[in-house]
Amino acid sequence: MKVTFKVCFCCARSFKVKSSEPPQEIKTLFDNYSQNGRISEDEMLRFVIQVQGETHADSNYVKDMFNMLKHHGVFHPRGLHLEEFYRYLLSDFNSPLPLSGEVWQDMTQPLSHYFLYTGHNSYLTGNQLNSRSSTEPIVKALKRGVRVIELDLWPNSSGTEAEVRHGGTLTSTEDLQKCLNAVKENAFEVSDYPVVLTLEDHLNPDLQKKVAKVRF
């Protein structure tokens, strides 16, 4: 499987992702229910009814499925290709048994003993070069269960206040207090577990002292 990423504005780099090859039975299923190398919503509906026996399924069922897959990187606007289809079949979305939403692991260990659902440049609405900074991605991340929020702190143009932005790029700025308020208001909406706030600090000592006194 090969994944291509845009680098800057005009270049692209491809990386080969290590993954297990789908068995021939899966390839045959995919060929039977796909067109032009993709399984569309209509074709997926036919698959879940005819192969998986989900006779209750309808177009809304498949749309909900595709919408969930969007947020987990297993999606393409024209449908699922073979690797995505294979990942879907092995995912929690297609579990043969009902999955419990309750926490069953031992949650009494130190924080460093766990993997955390982590954000990066959590305030950016798009790419890291020229997108808009906003509190919206922070809120969305927390509502999806992200437990680590990152904010980059830089002096404003006059050097009198700290602002949130991706330094050395064309991204816009966002008010630090608004970002902190967004964390405070949404941190525990979907989870009671701690939120880690990481600050990439590019401030002078005076501004560091000022930020340290901010309340939220």
mmCIF file of C-alpha atoms in Angstrom:
data_model
loop_
_atom_site.group_PDB
_atom_site.id
_atom_site.type_symbol
_atom_site.label_atom_id
_atom_site.label_comp_id
_atom_site.label_asym_id
_atom_site.label_seq_id
_atom_site.Cartn_x
_atom_site.Cartn_y
_atom_site.Cartn_z
ATOM 1 C CA MET A 1 0.000 0.000 0.000
ATOM 2 C CA LYS A 2 1.368 3.412 -0.932
ATOM 3 C CA VAL A 3 0.268 6.711 0.640
ATOM 4 C CA THR A 4 1.063 10.094 -0.932
ATOM 5 C CA PHE A 5 1.436 13.326 1.039
ATOM 6 C CA LYS A 6 1.707 16.865 -0.264
ATOM 7 C CA VAL A 7 4.918 18.633 0.736
ATOM 8 C CA CYS A 8 4.816 22.451 0.591
ATOM 9 C CA PHE A 9 2.671 23.612 -2.329
ATOM 10 C CA CYS A 10 3.981 21.824 -5.386
ATOM 11 C CA CYS A 11 5.741 18.618 -4.334
ATOM 12 C CA ALA A 12 4.452 15.231 -3.299
ATOM 13 C CA ARG A 13 6.185 12.335 -1.592
ATOM 14 C CA SER A 14 5.023 8.739 -1.513
ATOM 15 C CA PHE A 15 5.638 6.371 1.352
ATOM 16 C CA LYS A 16 5.102 2.642 1.316
ATOM 17 C CA VAL A 17 3.044 1.574 4.298
ATOM 18 C CA LYS A 18 3.778 -1.809 5.776
ATOM 19 C CA SER A 19 0.550 -3.782 5.991
ATOM 20 C CA SER A 20 -0.520 -7.379 5.690
ATOM 21 C CA GLU A 21 -1.718 -8.350 2.236
ATOM 22 C CA PRO A 22 -5.461 -9.079 2.095
ATOM 23 C CA PRO A 23 -6.073 -12.806 1.487
ATOM 24 C CA GLN A 24 -7.389 -13.940 -1.869
ATOM 25 C CA GLU A 25 -10.899 -14.504 -0.460
ATOM 26 C CA ILE A 26 -11.101 -10.815 0.498
ATOM 27 C CA LYS A 27 -9.773 -9.746 -2.891
ATOM 28 C CA THR A 28 -12.437 -11.846 -4.592
ATOM 29 C CA LEU A 29 -15.166 -10.322 -2.416
ATOM 30 C CA PHE A 30 -13.855 -6.864 -3.175
ATOM 31 C CA ASP A 31 -13.829 -7.539 -6.924
ATOM 32 C CA ASN A 32 -17.432 -8.775 -6.765
ATOM 33 C CA TYR A 33 -18.704 -5.649 -5.001
ATOM 34 C CA SER A 34 -16.540 -2.866 -6.412
ATOM 35 C CA GLN A 35 -16.340 -0.807 -9.564
ATOM 36 C CA ASN A 36 -13.206 0.901 -10.845
ATOM 37 C CA GLY A 37 -11.301 -0.151 -7.741
ATOM 38 C CA ARG A 38 -13.739 1.374 -5.224
ATOM 39 C CA ILE A 39 -16.743 0.218 -3.208
ATOM 40 C CA SER A 40 -19.344 2.971 -3.176
ATOM 41 C CA GLU A 41 -22.155 3.409 -0.639
ATOM 42 C CA ASP A 42 -24.615 1.513 -2.860
ATOM 43 C CA GLU A 43 -22.175 -1.347 -3.381
ATOM 44 C CA MET A 44 -21.362 -1.489 0.344
ATOM 45 C CA LEU A 45 -25.075 -1.720 1.127
ATOM 46 C CA ARG A 46 -25.370 -4.662 -1.235
ATOM 47 C CA PHE A 47 -22.345 -6.284 0.434
ATOM 48 C CA VAL A 48 -23.554 -5.969 4.040
ATOM 49 C CA ILE A 49 -26.985 -7.368 3.106
ATOM 50 C CA GLN A 50 -25.930 -10.186 0.781
ATOM 51 C CA VAL A 51 -22.667 -11.291 2.427
ATOM 52 C CA GLN A 52 -22.908 -10.247 6.074
ATOM 53 C CA GLY A 53 -26.633 -10.868 6.404
ATOM 54 C CA GLU A 54 -27.400 -7.432 7.825
ATOM 55 C CA THR A 55 -30.902 -7.366 6.395
ATOM 56 C CA HIS A 56 -31.835 -4.395 8.558
ATOM 57 C CA ALA A 57 -29.303 -2.192 6.721
ATOM 58 C CA ASP A 58 -30.423 0.699 4.533
ATOM 59 C CA SER A 59 -28.766 3.674 2.842
ATOM 60 C CA ASN A 60 -28.665 5.628 6.121
ATOM 61 C CA TYR A 61 -26.882 2.710 7.815
ATOM 62 C CA VAL A 62 -24.128 2.779 5.205
ATOM 63 C CA LYS A 63 -23.895 6.578 5.259
ATOM 64 C CA ASP A 64 -23.386 6.459 9.026
ATOM 65 C CA MET A 65 -20.712 3.800 8.539
ATOM 66 C CA PHE A 66 -18.868 5.877 5.947
ATOM 67 C CA ASN A 67 -19.146 8.938 8.163
ATOM 68 C CA MET A 68 -17.480 7.052 11.044
ATOM 69 C CA LEU A 69 -14.735 5.812 8.746
ATOM 70 C CA LYS A 70 -14.005 9.393 7.636
ATOM 71 C CA HIS A 71 -12.745 10.234 11.113
ATOM 72 C CA HIS A 72 -10.430 7.236 11.227
ATOM 73 C CA GLY A 73 -8.623 7.757 7.938
ATOM 74 C CA VAL A 74 -10.379 4.789 6.307
ATOM 75 C CA PHE A 75 -12.245 6.683 3.641
ATOM 76 C CA HIS A 76 -12.117 8.126 0.147
ATOM 77 C CA PRO A 77 -14.778 10.407 -1.438
ATOM 78 C CA ARG A 78 -15.419 7.814 -4.157
ATOM 79 C CA GLY A 79 -15.622 4.918 -1.686
ATOM 80 C CA LEU A 80 -13.294 2.327 -0.159
ATOM 81 C CA HIS A 81 -10.370 0.788 -2.030
ATOM 82 C CA LEU A 82 -9.106 -2.735 -1.289
ATOM 83 C CA GLU A 83 -6.839 -1.908 1.667
ATOM 84 C CA GLU A 84 -9.511 0.310 3.254
ATOM 85 C CA PHE A 85 -12.146 -2.383 2.737
ATOM 86 C CA TYR A 86 -9.865 -4.948 4.391
ATOM 87 C CA ARG A 87 -9.201 -2.628 7.343
ATOM 88 C CA TYR A 88 -12.938 -2.037 7.698
ATOM 89 C CA LEU A 89 -13.635 -5.783 7.851
ATOM 90 C CA LEU A 90 -11.167 -6.131 10.751
ATOM 91 C CA SER A 91 -12.210 -2.965 12.559
ATOM 92 C CA ASP A 92 -14.419 -2.394 15.602
ATOM 93 C CA PHE A 93 -17.106 -1.064 13.259
ATOM 94 C CA ASN A 94 -17.532 -4.589 11.934
ATOM 95 C CA SER A 95 -17.163 -6.482 15.200
ATOM 96 C CA PRO A 96 -19.073 -9.806 15.319
ATOM 97 C CA LEU A 97 -19.824 -9.148 18.989
ATOM 98 C CA PRO A 98 -21.314 -6.021 20.576
ATOM 99 C CA LEU A 99 -18.558 -3.856 22.020
ATOM 100 C CA SER A 100 -18.918 -2.435 25.493
ATOM 101 C CA GLY A 101 -18.492 1.309 25.846
ATOM 102 C CA GLU A 102 -17.317 0.860 29.413
ATOM 103 C CA VAL A 103 -13.693 1.170 30.475
ATOM 104 C CA TRP A 104 -12.423 -2.280 31.471
ATOM 105 C CA GLN A 105 -8.668 -1.699 31.719
ATOM 106 C CA ASP A 106 -6.824 -0.982 34.966
ATOM 107 C CA MET A 107 -6.909 2.822 35.150
ATOM 108 C CA THR A 108 -5.123 3.161 38.495
ATOM 109 C CA GLN A 109 -1.573 3.256 37.117
ATOM 110 C CA PRO A 110 0.604 6.402 36.708
ATOM 111 C CA LEU A 111 -0.199 8.502 33.634
ATOM 112 C CA SER A 112 3.112 7.538 31.995
ATOM 113 C CA HIS A 113 1.940 3.909 31.785
ATOM 114 C CA TYR A 114 -0.711 4.683 29.160
ATOM 115 C CA PHE A 115 -0.891 5.589 25.498
ATOM 116 C CA LEU A 116 -2.703 8.934 25.141
ATOM 117 C CA TYR A 117 -4.890 10.116 22.270
ATOM 118 C CA THR A 118 -2.714 13.092 21.310
ATOM 119 C CA GLY A 119 -3.285 16.201 19.195
ATOM 120 C CA HIS A 120 -0.646 18.242 17.363
ATOM 121 C CA ASN A 121 -0.990 21.949 16.560
ATOM 122 C CA SER A 122 -4.486 21.499 17.912
ATOM 123 C CA TYR A 123 -5.596 25.012 16.951
ATOM 124 C CA LEU A 124 -5.104 24.701 13.159
ATOM 125 C CA THR A 125 -8.148 24.268 10.933
ATOM 126 C CA GLY A 126 -6.125 22.916 7.995
ATOM 127 C CA ASN A 127 -2.529 22.568 6.826
ATOM 128 C CA GLN A 128 0.456 23.787 8.832
ATOM 129 C CA LEU A 129 1.565 26.425 6.320
ATOM 130 C CA ASN A 130 -1.272 28.844 5.671
ATOM 131 C CA SER A 131 -4.461 27.647 7.369
ATOM 132 C CA ARG A 132 -6.572 29.507 9.893
ATOM 133 C CA SER A 133 -5.973 29.241 13.631
ATOM 134 C CA SER A 134 -9.139 28.831 15.685
ATOM 135 C CA THR A 135 -10.653 27.335 18.814
ATOM 136 C CA GLU A 136 -12.915 25.138 16.638
ATOM 137 C CA PRO A 137 -10.374 22.304 16.108
ATOM 138 C CA ILE A 138 -9.645 22.289 19.843
ATOM 139 C CA VAL A 139 -13.321 21.782 20.650
ATOM 140 C CA LYS A 140 -13.728 19.100 17.975
ATOM 141 C CA ALA A 141 -10.633 17.249 19.214
ATOM 142 C CA LEU A 142 -11.833 17.186 22.810
ATOM 143 C CA LYS A 143 -15.294 16.003 21.733
ATOM 144 C CA ARG A 144 -13.603 13.117 19.926
ATOM 145 C CA GLY A 145 -11.777 12.094 23.089
ATOM 146 C CA VAL A 146 -8.350 13.645 22.474
ATOM 147 C CA ARG A 147 -6.507 13.938 25.797
ATOM 148 C CA VAL A 148 -3.443 16.002 24.781
ATOM 149 C CA ILE A 149 -3.880 19.500 23.323
ATOM 150 C CA GLU A 150 -0.893 21.430 21.946
ATOM 151 C CA LEU A 151 -0.676 25.222 21.700
ATOM 152 C CA ASP A 152 2.274 27.131 20.199
ATOM 153 C CA LEU A 153 2.925 30.406 22.019
ATOM 154 C CA TRP A 154 4.580 33.369 20.291
ATOM 155 C CA PRO A 155 4.804 37.102 21.053
ATOM 156 C CA ASN A 156 2.397 39.314 19.122
ATOM 157 C CA SER A 157 3.679 41.973 16.711
ATOM 158 C CA SER A 158 4.181 44.510 19.502
ATOM 159 C CA GLY A 159 5.750 41.965 21.846
ATOM 160 C CA THR A 160 3.288 42.817 24.616
ATOM 161 C CA GLU A 161 1.039 39.747 24.572
ATOM 162 C CA ALA A 162 1.278 36.025 23.838
ATOM 163 C CA GLU A 163 -0.686 34.636 20.929
ATOM 164 C CA VAL A 164 -1.289 31.177 19.485
ATOM 165 C CA ARG A 165 0.064 30.500 15.989
ATOM 166 C CA HIS A 166 2.377 28.245 14.017
ATOM 167 C CA GLY A 167 5.563 30.289 13.956
ATOM 168 C CA GLY A 168 7.447 30.926 10.722
ATOM 169 C CA THR A 169 4.407 30.195 8.553
ATOM 170 C CA LEU A 170 1.480 32.069 7.008
ATOM 171 C CA THR A 171 -1.075 30.687 9.479
ATOM 172 C CA SER A 172 -3.294 33.204 11.237
ATOM 173 C CA THR A 173 -3.266 33.859 14.989
ATOM 174 C CA GLU A 174 -5.737 33.046 17.751
ATOM 175 C CA ASP A 175 -6.183 34.570 21.179
ATOM 176 C CA LEU A 176 -4.564 32.485 23.927
ATOM 177 C CA GLN A 177 -7.349 33.128 26.435
ATOM 178 C CA LYS A 178 -9.966 31.891 23.938
ATOM 179 C CA CYS A 179 -7.988 28.690 23.400
ATOM 180 C CA LEU A 180 -7.663 28.081 27.140
ATOM 181 C CA ASN A 181 -11.375 28.732 27.647
ATOM 182 C CA ALA A 182 -12.188 26.238 24.869
ATOM 183 C CA VAL A 183 -10.151 23.600 26.714
ATOM 184 C CA LYS A 184 -11.796 24.408 30.032
ATOM 185 C CA GLU A 185 -15.335 24.276 28.642
ATOM 186 C CA ASN A 186 -14.932 21.049 26.670
ATOM 187 C CA ALA A 187 -12.197 19.058 28.424
ATOM 188 C CA PHE A 188 -14.487 16.586 30.172
ATOM 189 C CA GLU A 189 -17.513 16.499 27.903
ATOM 190 C CA VAL A 190 -16.847 12.943 26.678
ATOM 191 C CA SER A 191 -14.254 11.688 29.175
ATOM 192 C CA ASP A 192 -13.453 12.161 32.850
ATOM 193 C CA TYR A 193 -9.777 11.355 32.346
ATOM 194 C CA PRO A 194 -7.098 14.090 32.544
ATOM 195 C CA VAL A 195 -6.333 16.478 29.707
ATOM 196 C CA VAL A 196 -2.663 17.312 29.159
ATOM 197 C CA LEU A 197 -2.006 20.804 27.825
ATOM 198 C CA THR A 198 1.382 21.138 26.104
ATOM 199 C CA LEU A 199 2.736 24.619 25.409
ATOM 200 C CA GLU A 200 5.448 25.121 22.799
ATOM 201 C CA ASP A 201 6.995 28.211 24.368
ATOM 202 C CA HIS A 202 8.646 30.884 22.188
ATOM 203 C CA LEU A 203 8.110 33.718 24.674
ATOM 204 C CA ASN A 204 10.575 36.012 26.405
ATOM 205 C CA PRO A 205 10.802 35.820 30.228
ATOM 206 C CA ASP A 206 8.416 38.754 30.783
ATOM 207 C CA LEU A 207 5.698 37.180 28.645
ATOM 208 C CA GLN A 208 6.281 33.802 30.282
ATOM 209 C CA LYS A 209 5.538 35.381 33.663
ATOM 210 C CA LYS A 210 2.420 37.016 32.219
ATOM 211 C CA VAL A 211 1.109 33.760 30.736
ATOM 212 C CA ALA A 212 1.821 31.905 33.995
ATOM 213 C CA LYS A 213 -0.713 34.161 35.723
ATOM 214 C CA VAL A 214 -3.508 33.552 33.187
ATOM 215 C CA ARG A 215 -6.564 31.979 34.801
ATOM 216 C CA PHE A 216 -8.961 29.617 33.055
#
